[in-house]
Amino acid sequence: MARKKKTDITHSPMATDDNVERLPLMEFTEKAYLDYSMYVILDRALPHIADGLKPVQRRIIYAMSELGLKAGSKFKKSARTVGDVLGKFHPHGDSACYEAMVLMAQPFSYRYPILEGQGNWGSPDDPKSFAAMRYTESRLSKFADLLLSELAMGTVDWVPNFDGTLDEPSLLPARIPHVLLNGTTGIAVGMATDIPPHNLREVGQACIHLLKNPKASIKELCTFIQGPDYPTDAEIITPRSDILKMYETGNGSIRMRARYELEDGDIIITALPHQTSPAKILEQIAGQMNAKKLPMVADLRDESDHEHPTRLVIIPRSNRIDAEELMVHLFATTDLERSYRVNMNVIGLNGRPGVRNLHDMLSDWLQYRTETVRRRLQYRLDKVTRRLHILDGLLVAYLNIDEVIKIIRTNDKPKPVLMKRFKLSDEQAESILELKLRHLAKLEEMTIRGEQKDLKQERDSLEQILGSAQRLKTLIRSEIQDIIDQHGDERRSPLVERAAATAMDETVLIGSEPITVVLSEKGWIRSAKGHEFDPATLSYKAGDQYLDSAKGKSNQLAVVIDSTGRTYALPAHTLPSARGQGEPLTGRLSPVDGARFCGVVLGEPQQMVLLATDQGYGFIAKLEDLITRNKKGKTMLKVPAGASVLPPVLVGDMEHYWVAMSTNEGHLLVHHTCELPVMPKGKGIKIINIPSAKLKKREEFATAMTVIHEENSIRIHSGKRHMLLKPEDMGHYEGERGQRGRKLPQGFRQVDRMEPGED
């Protein structure tokens, strides 16, 4: 008997065994991650443009309305609400649900809170300091009526809940563009949203204008919407042009600044930027005081209370301190001034996420609002038409009441008889049979005719509105205007265009003392007081030795350059003392792998500095062009393959200074600095001529360079020997840029370093 061949299912894309589906791991994980991503984007993190709510927020509001927690009703425990939300509509974590609920109740988080709370719902100092849900109580605010009042009027679609036992609204029939009013933040998969809050009155007026002028530009709309309006009295200092650009693109940033006033020489901060903690502000200022970086402040304290929610007091050290200058420094160095990212990413009416500008945002919402009002009117028209139909049947019954009673008394099944005799519909006949005896009074006929008259007038009005796009727009405009009149308020965040704050120059905060910064070959750096010592004589770690040094002041920046031509800047006063062996630069900076540090320089930002490689190319740059706060540095000098970077050298007045460069074969060239270009970055031009054949084989290359005053000497170091090249002897080596130069005397052709000698 032949053995059956074993089936190989490892390479089959799909195989079943005992009702188990088998898929390649790549296919399964790709589908699972895609499903998860779409769920997070559409059903968790991003708001819908229609009502401006995420699913959890929508479910909380709907569940509270079902519990009867409308504005003015009695408060109920928040745990009751969270339980209903989780059990009926949102089967997720209770803490996340409660946090979403808390956010909607905090007046310092939401511009127009949707919930009202009793108990501890957090504070601006610590928004997450709210009590547990078993302690707090809540109900909906009056503002929530703008989201719920039309819910039972056929305005939205209903979908089954997670287990199919209940229905929930897919969206809420928002009567205002809530997506802009309270804003929202959220992080999805591959996208995020950051929509700032706005003023209801401004947004409502912009909607009315857009209804009248559908092609209105964003600039026109911004005459109504001045900018975001946060639930704080701090200033928005973003320039008007930047705000306009933000609304045109849907992306940008908003900068807020605290407000302060002077009181008996003290500085009183009365308003902080949105979601800024007063305690953190005090901590940041105190940290600067402890680090001796804020010598102009004597003391600070928090005097905030119920009557003054924000009152931070800063006491200057004396009345000679410029309060405005001090505050500008604090704006730049603390959270008293903050930037907020704006990314108006929402789920559109087509069910897809996207970043929208202001015009698209309002237009899409007005489209949704128009359809909502149309459905509401149609729903009411259908009810009116149905009621008129029933009233027609009832009127027939009252006009023939005796015959109707006789038919009912003499027939076992009177409905078909009534329908045939009086040409009634099934619905009309059923309503006649359900009449109570008390409604058979003669006056009831007059009541029916009166109701008929009113309903016919309402029907005609509804049909006119539904039949005219202009009448529908007029109705929507009037409803928005009513909302503005009822709920509109003044702007809280004033718009004051100011330049972004900059910190005080460290020269104001730090003493100016002469120092020498020393760099070793292994990249260790330190700082010694004074200039009167030879840095090469300091002690170094085993296997390490002196590389370069720079003389300057403690309030300057130490700029280092590495072998890739990138420059880095460090405050000189923060460097370790030369009493020890310093610290490695890699602990503070992030150079590329394999890069080594080649030199250091100190000076004022406007000073010139000579940068060069050992292939004899270089240029002059301003020191400020070398400065960067980036730990990864800034590309300044283009370094050819195989070349090395020479230590940079400060350049004085270019009219009276000369450049000296030597090679390993002993060639020395001295030429005027004016022959070199001033560039922001690059490779530079040829300083000294080295034959290309020797460069390629690395047989000859530049070993040292320096810059000297025309009346100075050059001190040349070769091993332990050194010689002084005086001005009168220097003419032998002078030439034009790019020449070969002349050879140095025997014994000094292997130049280790050069530096200016005595006058």
CSV table of C-alpha atoms in Angstrom, one decimal, residues 270-423:
chain,number,residue,atom,x,y,z
A,270,THR,CA,-3.0,88.2,37.3
A,271,ALA,CA,-3.5,85.8,34.4
A,272,LEU,CA,-1.6,82.8,33.1
A,273,PRO,CA,-1.6,81.1,29.7
A,274,HIS,CA,-4.0,78.2,29.1
A,275,GLN,CA,-3.3,75.1,31.1
A,276,THR,CA,-0.3,76.6,32.9
A,277,SER,CA,0.2,75.7,36.6
A,278,PRO,CA,1.0,78.6,39.0
A,279,ALA,CA,3.0,76.2,41.1
A,280,LYS,CA,5.2,75.2,38.2
A,281,ILE,CA,5.7,78.9,37.4
A,282,LEU,CA,6.9,79.6,40.9
A,283,GLU,CA,9.1,76.5,40.8
A,284,GLN,CA,10.8,77.7,37.5
A,285,ILE,CA,11.4,81.2,38.9
A,286,ALA,CA,12.7,79.8,42.2
A,287,GLY,CA,15.0,77.4,40.3
A,288,GLN,CA,16.6,80.4,38.5
A,289,MET,CA,17.0,82.2,41.8
A,290,ASN,CA,18.7,79.1,43.4
A,291,ALA,CA,21.1,78.8,40.4
A,292,LYS,CA,21.9,82.5,40.9
A,293,LYS,CA,20.6,83.3,37.4
A,294,LEU,CA,18.1,85.8,38.6
A,295,PRO,CA,19.9,88.3,40.9
A,296,MET,CA,17.3,91.0,40.4
A,297,VAL,CA,14.5,89.1,42.2
A,298,ALA,CA,14.4,89.2,46.0
A,299,ASP,CA,11.3,87.0,46.8
A,300,LEU,CA,8.1,85.6,45.3
A,301,ARG,CA,4.9,84.2,46.7
A,302,ASP,CA,1.5,82.9,45.7
A,303,GLU,CA,-1.4,85.0,47.0
A,304,SER,CA,-4.1,83.3,44.9
A,305,ASP,CA,-7.5,82.8,46.6
A,306,HIS,CA,-11.2,82.5,45.8
A,307,GLU,CA,-11.5,86.2,45.1
A,308,HIS,CA,-8.3,86.3,43.0
A,309,PRO,CA,-7.8,83.0,41.3
A,310,THR,CA,-4.4,84.0,39.9
A,311,ARG,CA,-2.2,86.4,41.9
A,312,LEU,CA,1.5,85.6,41.8
A,313,VAL,CA,3.7,88.2,43.5
A,314,ILE,CA,7.3,88.8,42.3
A,315,ILE,CA,9.3,91.2,44.5
A,316,PRO,CA,12.3,92.9,42.8
A,317,ARG,CA,15.5,93.4,44.7
A,318,SER,CA,15.3,97.2,44.4
A,319,ASN,CA,13.2,99.9,42.8
A,320,ARG,CA,16.0,100.4,40.3
A,321,ILE,CA,15.2,97.1,38.6
A,322,ASP,CA,13.4,97.5,35.3
A,323,ALA,CA,10.2,95.5,35.8
A,324,GLU,CA,9.4,95.3,32.1
A,325,GLU,CA,12.9,94.0,31.2
A,326,LEU,CA,12.7,91.5,34.1
A,327,MET,CA,9.3,90.2,32.9
A,328,VAL,CA,10.5,89.9,29.3
A,329,HIS,CA,13.3,87.6,30.6
A,330,LEU,CA,10.8,85.6,32.7
A,331,PHE,CA,8.5,85.3,29.6
A,332,ALA,CA,11.4,83.8,27.7
A,333,THR,CA,12.6,81.4,30.4
A,334,THR,CA,9.4,80.2,32.1
A,335,ASP,CA,5.9,79.1,31.2
A,336,LEU,CA,4.6,82.6,31.6
A,337,GLU,CA,4.8,82.6,27.8
A,338,ARG,CA,3.8,79.5,25.9
A,339,SER,CA,3.1,78.3,22.3
A,340,TYR,CA,0.2,76.1,21.4
A,341,ARG,CA,0.3,73.9,18.3
A,342,VAL,CA,-2.7,74.3,16.0
A,343,ASN,CA,-3.7,71.4,13.7
A,344,MET,CA,-7.3,71.5,12.6
A,345,ASN,CA,-7.6,67.8,11.8
A,346,VAL,CA,-11.2,66.5,12.0
A,347,ILE,CA,-13.4,63.7,10.6
A,348,GLY,CA,-15.4,65.2,7.8
A,349,LEU,CA,-18.9,64.6,6.6
A,350,ASN,CA,-17.5,62.0,4.2
A,351,GLY,CA,-16.2,60.0,7.2
A,352,ARG,CA,-12.5,60.7,6.4
A,353,PRO,CA,-10.0,62.6,8.5
A,354,GLY,CA,-8.4,65.7,7.1
A,355,VAL,CA,-6.9,69.1,8.0
A,356,ARG,CA,-9.3,71.9,7.1
A,357,ASN,CA,-8.9,75.6,6.9
A,358,LEU,CA,-11.4,78.0,8.5
A,359,HIS,CA,-13.6,78.3,5.4
A,360,ASP,CA,-13.9,74.6,4.9
A,361,MET,CA,-14.5,74.0,8.6
A,362,LEU,CA,-17.4,76.4,8.7
A,363,SER,CA,-18.8,75.4,5.3
A,364,ASP,CA,-18.8,71.7,6.1
A,365,TRP,CA,-20.6,72.4,9.4
A,366,LEU,CA,-23.2,74.7,7.7
A,367,GLN,CA,-23.8,71.9,5.2
A,368,TYR,CA,-24.4,69.5,8.2
A,369,ARG,CA,-26.6,72.1,9.9
A,370,THR,CA,-28.6,72.7,6.8
A,371,GLU,CA,-29.3,69.0,6.4
A,372,THR,CA,-30.1,68.7,10.2
A,373,VAL,CA,-32.6,71.6,10.0
A,374,ARG,CA,-34.1,70.1,6.8
A,375,ARG,CA,-34.6,66.7,8.5
A,376,ARG,CA,-36.1,68.4,11.5
A,377,LEU,CA,-38.6,70.3,9.4
A,378,GLN,CA,-39.4,67.3,7.3
A,379,TYR,CA,-39.9,65.2,10.5
A,380,ARG,CA,-42.3,67.9,11.8
A,381,LEU,CA,-44.0,68.2,8.5
A,382,ASP,CA,-44.6,64.4,8.4
A,383,LYS,CA,-46.1,64.6,11.9
A,384,VAL,CA,-48.3,67.5,11.0
A,385,THR,CA,-49.5,65.8,7.8
A,386,ARG,CA,-50.2,62.6,9.7
A,387,ARG,CA,-52.1,64.5,12.4
A,388,LEU,CA,-54.2,66.3,9.8
A,389,HIS,CA,-55.0,63.0,8.1
A,390,ILE,CA,-56.2,61.7,11.5
A,391,LEU,CA,-58.2,64.9,12.2
A,392,ASP,CA,-59.9,64.5,8.8
A,393,GLY,CA,-61.1,61.1,9.9
A,394,LEU,CA,-62.2,62.3,13.3
A,395,LEU,CA,-64.2,65.1,11.7
A,396,VAL,CA,-66.0,62.6,9.5
A,397,ALA,CA,-66.8,60.7,12.6
A,398,TYR,CA,-68.2,63.7,14.4
A,399,LEU,CA,-70.3,64.8,11.5
A,400,ASN,CA,-71.8,61.2,11.3
A,401,ILE,CA,-71.6,60.3,15.0
A,402,ASP,CA,-74.9,58.4,15.2
A,403,GLU,CA,-74.1,56.2,12.2
A,404,VAL,CA,-70.6,55.6,13.5
A,405,ILE,CA,-71.9,54.5,16.9
A,406,LYS,CA,-74.4,52.2,15.3
A,407,ILE,CA,-71.7,50.6,13.1
A,408,ILE,CA,-69.6,50.0,16.1
A,409,ARG,CA,-72.5,48.5,18.2
A,410,THR,CA,-73.8,46.3,15.5
A,411,ASN,CA,-70.6,44.9,14.0
A,412,ASP,CA,-68.1,42.5,15.5
A,413,LYS,CA,-65.4,44.0,13.3
A,414,PRO,CA,-66.4,47.6,12.8
A,415,LYS,CA,-63.0,48.8,11.3
A,416,PRO,CA,-63.4,47.5,7.8
A,417,VAL,CA,-67.1,48.6,7.8
A,418,LEU,CA,-66.1,52.2,8.8
A,419,MET,CA,-63.3,52.3,6.2
A,420,LYS,CA,-65.7,51.2,3.4
A,421,ARG,CA,-68.6,53.4,4.5
A,422,PHE,CA,-66.7,56.7,5.0
A,423,LYS,CA,-63.7,55.9,2.7
